[in-house]
XYZ file of C-alpha atoms in Angstrom:
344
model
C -22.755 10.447 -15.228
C -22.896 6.922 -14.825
C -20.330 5.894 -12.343
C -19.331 2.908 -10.312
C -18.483 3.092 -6.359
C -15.877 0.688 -4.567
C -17.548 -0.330 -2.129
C -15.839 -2.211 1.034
C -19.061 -1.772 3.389
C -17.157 0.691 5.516
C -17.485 3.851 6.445
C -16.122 5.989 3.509
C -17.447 4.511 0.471
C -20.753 4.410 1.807
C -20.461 8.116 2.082
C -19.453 8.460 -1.387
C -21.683 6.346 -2.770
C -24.470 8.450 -1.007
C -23.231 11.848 -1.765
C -22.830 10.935 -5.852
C -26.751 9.165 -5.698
C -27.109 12.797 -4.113
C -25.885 14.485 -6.744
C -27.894 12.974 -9.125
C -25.577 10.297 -11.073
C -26.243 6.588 -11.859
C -24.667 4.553 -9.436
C -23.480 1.409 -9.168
C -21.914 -0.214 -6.446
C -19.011 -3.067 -6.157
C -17.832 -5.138 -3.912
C -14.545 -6.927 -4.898
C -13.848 -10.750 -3.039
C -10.361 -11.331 -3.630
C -9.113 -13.817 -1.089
C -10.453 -16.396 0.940
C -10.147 -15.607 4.426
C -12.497 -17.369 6.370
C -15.253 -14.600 7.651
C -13.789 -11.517 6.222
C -16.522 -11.278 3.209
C -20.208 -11.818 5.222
C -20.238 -8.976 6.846
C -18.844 -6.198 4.085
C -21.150 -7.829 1.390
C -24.387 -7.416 3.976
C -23.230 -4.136 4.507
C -22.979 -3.284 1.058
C -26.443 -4.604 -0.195
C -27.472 -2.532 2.994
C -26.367 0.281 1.550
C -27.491 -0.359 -1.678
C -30.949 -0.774 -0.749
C -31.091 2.206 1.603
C -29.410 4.045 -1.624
C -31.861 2.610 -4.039
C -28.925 1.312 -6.634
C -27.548 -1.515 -7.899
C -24.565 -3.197 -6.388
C -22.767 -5.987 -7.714
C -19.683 -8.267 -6.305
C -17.211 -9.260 -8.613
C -15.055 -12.683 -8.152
C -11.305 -11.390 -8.978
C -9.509 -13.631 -6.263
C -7.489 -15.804 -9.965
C -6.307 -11.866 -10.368
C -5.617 -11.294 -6.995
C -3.714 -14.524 -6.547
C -1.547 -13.945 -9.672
C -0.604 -10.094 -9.179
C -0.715 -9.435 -5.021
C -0.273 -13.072 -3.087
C 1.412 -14.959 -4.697
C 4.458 -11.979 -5.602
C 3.774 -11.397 -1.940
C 5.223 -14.541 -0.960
C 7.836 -14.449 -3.454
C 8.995 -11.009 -2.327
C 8.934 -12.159 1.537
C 11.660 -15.195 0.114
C 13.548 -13.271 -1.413
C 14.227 -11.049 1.967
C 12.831 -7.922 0.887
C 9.596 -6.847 2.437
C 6.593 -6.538 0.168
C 4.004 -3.450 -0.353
C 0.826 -5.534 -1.326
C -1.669 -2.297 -1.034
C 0.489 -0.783 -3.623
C 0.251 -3.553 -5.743
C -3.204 -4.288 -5.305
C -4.234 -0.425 -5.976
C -2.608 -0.747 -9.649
C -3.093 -4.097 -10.846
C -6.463 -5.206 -9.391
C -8.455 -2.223 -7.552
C -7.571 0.621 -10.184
C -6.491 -2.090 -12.479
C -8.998 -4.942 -13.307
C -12.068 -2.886 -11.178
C -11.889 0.110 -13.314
C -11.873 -2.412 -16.415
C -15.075 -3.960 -15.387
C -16.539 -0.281 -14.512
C -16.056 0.723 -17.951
C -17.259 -2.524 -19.229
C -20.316 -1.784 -17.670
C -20.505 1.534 -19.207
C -19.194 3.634 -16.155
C -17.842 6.809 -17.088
C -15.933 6.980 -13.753
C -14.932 4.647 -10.747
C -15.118 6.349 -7.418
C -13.364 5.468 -4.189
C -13.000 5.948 -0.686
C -9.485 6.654 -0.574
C -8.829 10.182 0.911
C -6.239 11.805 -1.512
C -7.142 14.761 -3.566
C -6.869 15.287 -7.399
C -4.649 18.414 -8.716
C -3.782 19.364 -12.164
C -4.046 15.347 -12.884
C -1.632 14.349 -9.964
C -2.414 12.907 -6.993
C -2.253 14.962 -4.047
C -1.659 14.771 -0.769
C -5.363 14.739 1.441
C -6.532 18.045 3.994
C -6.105 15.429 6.533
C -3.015 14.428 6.251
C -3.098 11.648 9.303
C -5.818 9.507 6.767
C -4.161 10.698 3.454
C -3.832 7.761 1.355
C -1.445 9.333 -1.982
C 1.346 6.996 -0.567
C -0.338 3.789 -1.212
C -1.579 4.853 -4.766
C 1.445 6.354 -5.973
C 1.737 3.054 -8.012
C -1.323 3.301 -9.982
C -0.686 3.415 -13.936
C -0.853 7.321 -14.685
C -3.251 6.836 -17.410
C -5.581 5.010 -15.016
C -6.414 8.677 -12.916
C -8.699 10.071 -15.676
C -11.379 7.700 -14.745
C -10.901 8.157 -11.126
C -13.081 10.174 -8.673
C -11.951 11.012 -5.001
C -14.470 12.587 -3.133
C -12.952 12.640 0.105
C -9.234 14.501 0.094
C -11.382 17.446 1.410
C -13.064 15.984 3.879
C -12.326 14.698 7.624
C -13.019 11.285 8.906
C -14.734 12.081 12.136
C -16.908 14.428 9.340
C -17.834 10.942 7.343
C -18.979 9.260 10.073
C -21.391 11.915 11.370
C -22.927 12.210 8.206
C -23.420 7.814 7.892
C -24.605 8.421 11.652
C -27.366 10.133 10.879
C -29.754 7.619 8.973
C -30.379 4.415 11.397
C -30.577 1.634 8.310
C -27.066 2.038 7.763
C -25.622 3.944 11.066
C -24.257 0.717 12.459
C -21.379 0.761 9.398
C -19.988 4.587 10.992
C -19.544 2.391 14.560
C -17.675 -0.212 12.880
C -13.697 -0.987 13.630
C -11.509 0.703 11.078
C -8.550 -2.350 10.131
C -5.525 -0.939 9.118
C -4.488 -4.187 8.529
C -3.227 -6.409 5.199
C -6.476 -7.768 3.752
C -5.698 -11.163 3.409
C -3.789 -11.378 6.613
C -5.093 -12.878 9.479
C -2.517 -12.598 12.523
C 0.852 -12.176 10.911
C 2.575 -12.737 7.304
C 3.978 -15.425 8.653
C 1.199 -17.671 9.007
C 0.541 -16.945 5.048
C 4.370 -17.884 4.050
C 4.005 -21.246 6.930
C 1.125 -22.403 4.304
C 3.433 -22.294 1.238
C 7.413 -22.926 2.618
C 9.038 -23.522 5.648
C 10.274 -20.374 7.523
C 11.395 -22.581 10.841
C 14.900 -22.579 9.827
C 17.311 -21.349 11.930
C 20.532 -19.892 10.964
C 23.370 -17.462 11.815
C 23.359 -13.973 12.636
C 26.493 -12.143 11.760
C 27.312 -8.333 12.267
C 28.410 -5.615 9.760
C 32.101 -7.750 9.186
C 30.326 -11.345 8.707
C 31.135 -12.698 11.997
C 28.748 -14.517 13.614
C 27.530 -13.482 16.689
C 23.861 -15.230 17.158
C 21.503 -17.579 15.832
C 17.622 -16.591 14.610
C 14.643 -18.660 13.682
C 14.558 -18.532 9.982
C 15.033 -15.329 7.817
C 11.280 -14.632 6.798
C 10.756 -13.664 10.117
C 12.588 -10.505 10.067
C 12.396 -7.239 8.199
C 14.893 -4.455 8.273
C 14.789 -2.191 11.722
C 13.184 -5.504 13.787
C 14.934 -6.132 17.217
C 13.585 -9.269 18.669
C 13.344 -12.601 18.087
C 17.265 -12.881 17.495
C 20.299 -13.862 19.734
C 23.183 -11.855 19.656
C 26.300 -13.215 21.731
C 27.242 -10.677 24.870
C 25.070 -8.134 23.805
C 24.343 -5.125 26.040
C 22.454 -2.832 23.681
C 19.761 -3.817 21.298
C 20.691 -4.349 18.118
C 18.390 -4.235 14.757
C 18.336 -6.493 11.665
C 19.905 -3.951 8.958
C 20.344 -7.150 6.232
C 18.798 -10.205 5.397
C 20.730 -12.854 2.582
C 17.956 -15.200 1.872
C 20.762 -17.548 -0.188
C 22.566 -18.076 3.368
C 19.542 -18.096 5.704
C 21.243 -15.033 7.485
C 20.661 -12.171 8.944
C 23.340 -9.020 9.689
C 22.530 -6.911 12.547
C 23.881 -3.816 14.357
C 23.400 -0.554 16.349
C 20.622 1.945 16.139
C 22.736 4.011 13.643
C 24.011 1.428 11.448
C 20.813 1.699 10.088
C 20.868 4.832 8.944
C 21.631 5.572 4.963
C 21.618 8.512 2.635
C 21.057 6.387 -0.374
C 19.410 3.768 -2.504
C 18.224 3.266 -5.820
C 14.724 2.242 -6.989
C 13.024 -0.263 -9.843
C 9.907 -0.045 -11.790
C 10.032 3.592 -11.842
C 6.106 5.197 -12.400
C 6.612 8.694 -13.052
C 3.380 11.261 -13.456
C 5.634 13.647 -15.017
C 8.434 14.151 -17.080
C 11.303 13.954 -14.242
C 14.142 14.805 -16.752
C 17.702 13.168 -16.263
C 17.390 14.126 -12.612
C 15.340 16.130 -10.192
C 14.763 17.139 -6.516
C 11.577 16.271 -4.566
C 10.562 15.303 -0.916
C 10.460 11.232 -0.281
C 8.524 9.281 1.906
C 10.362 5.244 1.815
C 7.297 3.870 3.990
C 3.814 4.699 4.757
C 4.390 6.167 7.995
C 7.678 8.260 7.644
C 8.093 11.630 7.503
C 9.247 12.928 3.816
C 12.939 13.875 3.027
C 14.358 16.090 0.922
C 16.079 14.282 -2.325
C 18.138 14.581 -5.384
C 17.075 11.447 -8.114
C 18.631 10.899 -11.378
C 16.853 8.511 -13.615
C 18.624 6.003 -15.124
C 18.309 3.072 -17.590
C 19.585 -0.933 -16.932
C 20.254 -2.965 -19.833
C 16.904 -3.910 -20.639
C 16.161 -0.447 -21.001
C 13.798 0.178 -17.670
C 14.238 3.707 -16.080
C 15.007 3.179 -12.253
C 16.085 5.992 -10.083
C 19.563 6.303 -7.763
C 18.697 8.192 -4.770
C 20.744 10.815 -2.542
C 18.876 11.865 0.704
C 19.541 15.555 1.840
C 19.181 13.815 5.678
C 19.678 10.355 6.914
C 17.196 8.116 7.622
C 16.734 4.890 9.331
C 16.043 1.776 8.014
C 14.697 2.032 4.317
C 13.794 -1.600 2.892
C 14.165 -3.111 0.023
C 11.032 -3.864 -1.534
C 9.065 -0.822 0.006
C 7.546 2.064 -2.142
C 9.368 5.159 -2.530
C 7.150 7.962 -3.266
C 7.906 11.005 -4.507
C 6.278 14.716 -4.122
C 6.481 18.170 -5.409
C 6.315 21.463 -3.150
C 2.812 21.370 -3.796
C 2.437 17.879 -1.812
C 1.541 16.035 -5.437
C 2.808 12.699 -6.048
C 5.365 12.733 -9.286
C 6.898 9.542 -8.831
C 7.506 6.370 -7.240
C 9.351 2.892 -7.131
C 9.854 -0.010 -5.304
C 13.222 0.364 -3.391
C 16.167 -2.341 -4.033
């Protein structure tokens, strides 16, 4: 098969770029530039062409930071201002990485697109990876469904430490399995803040009230907070710390309480992406951030007016501090992503 490898000159893809060349299969590597942060892209694209010559195939770097701009920064800014905090890996994965990438891939001719991602591949579902501390189904769960026939994930069977043995091994490229792994947003240097500071002005302070609108501090400007945060507010006679369980952008405010006023049982999603045919309502485990632990759930999908399915939510236990604009993600008893949706 002909197939194309995403490659970010880490660790992972390298391996699975070298294991398909292994196998016998055409390979092509990419490299995607899709911001400009200033001495981000030296170093990946040396390690790429590294690879690639080491590997003996092609490898090509394709310009989609227009793409990138329209469908992950800017709606990342505009999701931060409208006090809901954004998921841009989850956007990126559908609309640019498994969106536009796997266009130019079978533009090219590909018959597949590989990644690094570690997530496994079950009955056309997405499943959760053997090593669950690096699985990676959460942050794909957005993809378009149609999008997974083309896909090829080599590593949901595989463990990291396992990976970087292997890269270890050959001394032209053994200096990528030593490298720093960033767990960080891409395009983010220090903090989201310094991206919103380049487009508005988040330096305005305003009240902070609690759960019956009185006020009871000031903070620095609303963009600086996300639900669950605890500093960086004042609250008035305060003995216990207190969390920011609301933000109302149209006031420049911020509503804050105890510990367990953060805690819910419900909330609804939008831009439903179901795998399967969920019915009028069904029961599944959720996971409302990347790093939670799932919860058992009863869903019903519903329709708004323009006739969009979104989902209304009931939690079998109480959790603390889902977000609006976070990606719920859904999964069967046999850890496989059905569903998910942006919570609002």
């Amino acid at each position: 098969m002909k197939i194309m490898v995403a490659m970010s000159g880490g660790v992972d893809s390298s391996y699975v770029a070298k294991t398909l060349k292994e196998a016998g299969h055409e390979v092509i590597g990419c490299y995607m530039v899709l911001h400009d942060k200033a001495g981000y892209h030296e170093k990946n694209i040396q390690n790429v062409r590294s690879v690639g010559e080491f590997l003996g195939i092609k490898t090509e770097i394709l310009d989609l930071r227009d793409e990138f701009k329209k469908e992950v920064y800017d709606p990342f800014v505009e999701i931060y201002k409208s006090g809901k905090t954004p998921n841009p890996c989850a956007m990126c994965n559908r609309e640019i990485k498994l969106g536009k990438m796997l266009e130019f891939a079978l533009n090219l001719g590909c018959d597949k697109l590989a990644t690094g991602h570690y997530v496994r591949v079950e009955d056309g579902l997405l499943k959760v990876s053997l090593d669950e501390s690096k699985d990676q189904s959460y942050f794909l769960a957005n993809i378009k469904p149609e999008s997974l026939k083309y896909m090829l994930f080599l590593l949901g069977d595989r463990l990291k430490s396992d990976i970087k043995a292997e890269i270890s091994k050959f001394s032209e490229i053994s200096n990528i399995a030593k490298q720093k792994e960033s767990s960080e947003i891409c395009f983010v240097d220090k903090s989201y803040i310094d991206i919103l500071n380049q487009h508005i002005n988040t330096k305005i302070p305003g009240n902070v009230v609690d759960k019956d609108g009185k006020i009871i501090g000031k903070h620095d400007g609303y963009m600086h907070y996300t639900i669950g945060k605890r500093r960086g507010f004042t609250v008035d006679g305060a003995h216990d710390p207190h969390f920011v369980t609301s933000i109302n952008p149209e006031k420049n405010e911020i509503t804050v309480g105890l510990k367990y006023d953060l805690k819910s049982t419900k909330f609804s999603t939008e831009n439903l992406n179901d795998f399967i045919n969920l019915g009028s309502e069904f029961e599944a485990s959720v996971k409302i951030r990347y790093r939670s632990p799932k919860v058992g759930a009863k869903a019903k999908v519903l329709k708004n007016e323009n006739g969009d399915k979104f989902l209304e939510v009931n939690l079998k236990d109480s959790v603390y501090g889902i977000a609006s604009g976070q990606l719920a993600v859904f999964y069967d008893e046999q850890n496989r992503v059905i569903a998910s949706g942006f919570i609002n």
